[in-house]
Amino acid sequence: MDVKQITFAETGYFSETVIGYLNGAENIAPFVPYTNAEEGMRKAMEAYTAHAVDRPALVKRLQESYRDLQIIDAVDASIHSLSDPNTYCIVTAHQLNIFTGPLYVMYKALAAVRHAALAKKHFPDRNFVPVFWLGSEDHDFAEINHFHVYGQTITWEDEQGGACGQYVCNGKSMIDVLDKLDAMLDGSPEAKEISTLFRDAYLHSADLGLATHKILHHLFGPYGMLIVDGDDAVYKKACADIISDELFERSSERIVQETIAAFPYPPQATPREINLFYLQKHIRERIVYTDGAFHVLNTGIVFSEDAMRKEMEEHPERFSPNVILRPLFQQRAIPAVMFIGGGGELAYWLLLKDLFARHNTVYPAVQLRDSFLFVDEKVQIKMNKLQLKATDFFGDADTIIRNWLEKQFGDALSLDAEKEKISAVFANITEKMRAIDASMESAVLAEQKNLLNSMDKLEAKLRKAEKTKQETAVNQIRAIHDKLFPGAGLQERHDNVIPLYLKFGRRLFDILLEAPANDEPAFVIIQE
């Protein structure tokens, strides 16, 4: 197995914001309260001495959330360690994609595991627990109801509505999905493990939130990873002042808009006047303030100001943050000193420093997750025959094909030599014409331009003819590109983990943890 690491900038798939942040660009510095991740963690740990999380309540709630699961010793140890004020969290977060969703969800979890171990090396007198924060309140079902495996898309068709974490997932529609997947699996021990895991999780859980908890617990519990569902009254009660400020002061829109005005790149997220949803069974709708009352959009629910204060105090679990406030809720619930996310998440966290300060909430180090590209043996053999490397496939397929043709047949496909001869001939003609009548020079140059344009067209036809002649190789290049970059996007944003898990088993996670060359986030190409 060959492992190669390249920079995120070299991939061409990451934004200016991400590249600027990774490179420590001066225009990003005003939005980051630390110079590097290690300093960010140190500052966050110092801040928790003044803004302590209610650890006894956290430990009690975690123990309750694992009560119906088969506890793993490493998880039990992680929960108990949070009683110690010298224990902190390295956290990542994501929606409840069914069957784990695209690969990068797994990469996020493993990045939290990896950086928890690295943090222990930097701060040996402290302890660090990896945490996966479940975005169970998200209601965009169309984003999470499908997954791609073995070239097919399997979709869970359902219309329950509301927060995805509250979806019942043990009905016939989910059984149909499980049956479709089982028909694609082989009879290996890994396939049986995966099938049993998913069937148990989805068919024996009260809702999708618990099912996802079970799946992630099975996969990452051995690393001591804790799964925390943010849709919880205990955690939201710790955010009562944030909820109140958002409803009655509405300060977040002003603060974040001021940051956006000074931010050097296009913003990843834009605040609303009220950045909260109202949450009940089958309902997650925005709260808006009009005509002296709070309205829940697309429902008939209306609260006066007094009624809203009462609702907030008695039912904090009914208030759900959007992307602007979710980081604050998360940081209030758990003592996290590092947040690990993708490029989009990193970009919107950079807008929130002043909002964190407004709410006296600890701002953690923000770290980009690791990224990986797997190149299987069959693809590698094809690339070798074409004399191409994995790094040659970053970019669009047409450019790759054009570069390959140029490399293989460059001289044969170029009329540059002929163009130079024509230019030389016309230079002589121009000199003769100028000697007789200088006004005729423009006519000569026009004829030269027309002829060179014709030569360009002939050259294009020559390249097209060779491209047709090399149809087999061209089709192979397109097929390889589609395999490595499905839909012209990163493999990790499309493919599911199942084929890799069936190939490597649990060893897959160790491969991914060991592949990065240093402490920094990495883009790694793994050639099997």
mmCIF file of N, CA and C in Angstrom, residues 61 116 358 421:
data_model
loop_
_atom_site.group_PDB
_atom_site.id
_atom_site.type_symbol
_atom_site.label_atom_id
_atom_site.label_comp_id
_atom_site.label_asym_id
_atom_site.label_seq_id
_atom_site.Cartn_x
_atom_site.Cartn_y
_atom_site.Cartn_z
ATOM 1 N N ARG A 61 -25.956 12.652 32.271
ATOM 2 C CA ARG A 61 -26.756 12.547 31.039
ATOM 3 C C ARG A 61 -26.123 11.576 30.055
ATOM 4 N N ALA A 116 -7.405 13.745 19.249
ATOM 5 C CA ALA A 116 -7.448 13.540 20.699
ATOM 6 C C ALA A 116 -6.131 12.919 21.173
ATOM 7 N N ARG A 358 -19.752 37.513 22.916
ATOM 8 C CA ARG A 358 -21.012 38.085 23.400
ATOM 9 C C ARG A 358 -21.648 37.187 24.465
ATOM 10 N N LYS A 421 7.393 28.772 -39.825
ATOM 11 C CA LYS A 421 7.859 28.938 -41.207
ATOM 12 C C LYS A 421 6.968 29.925 -41.967
#
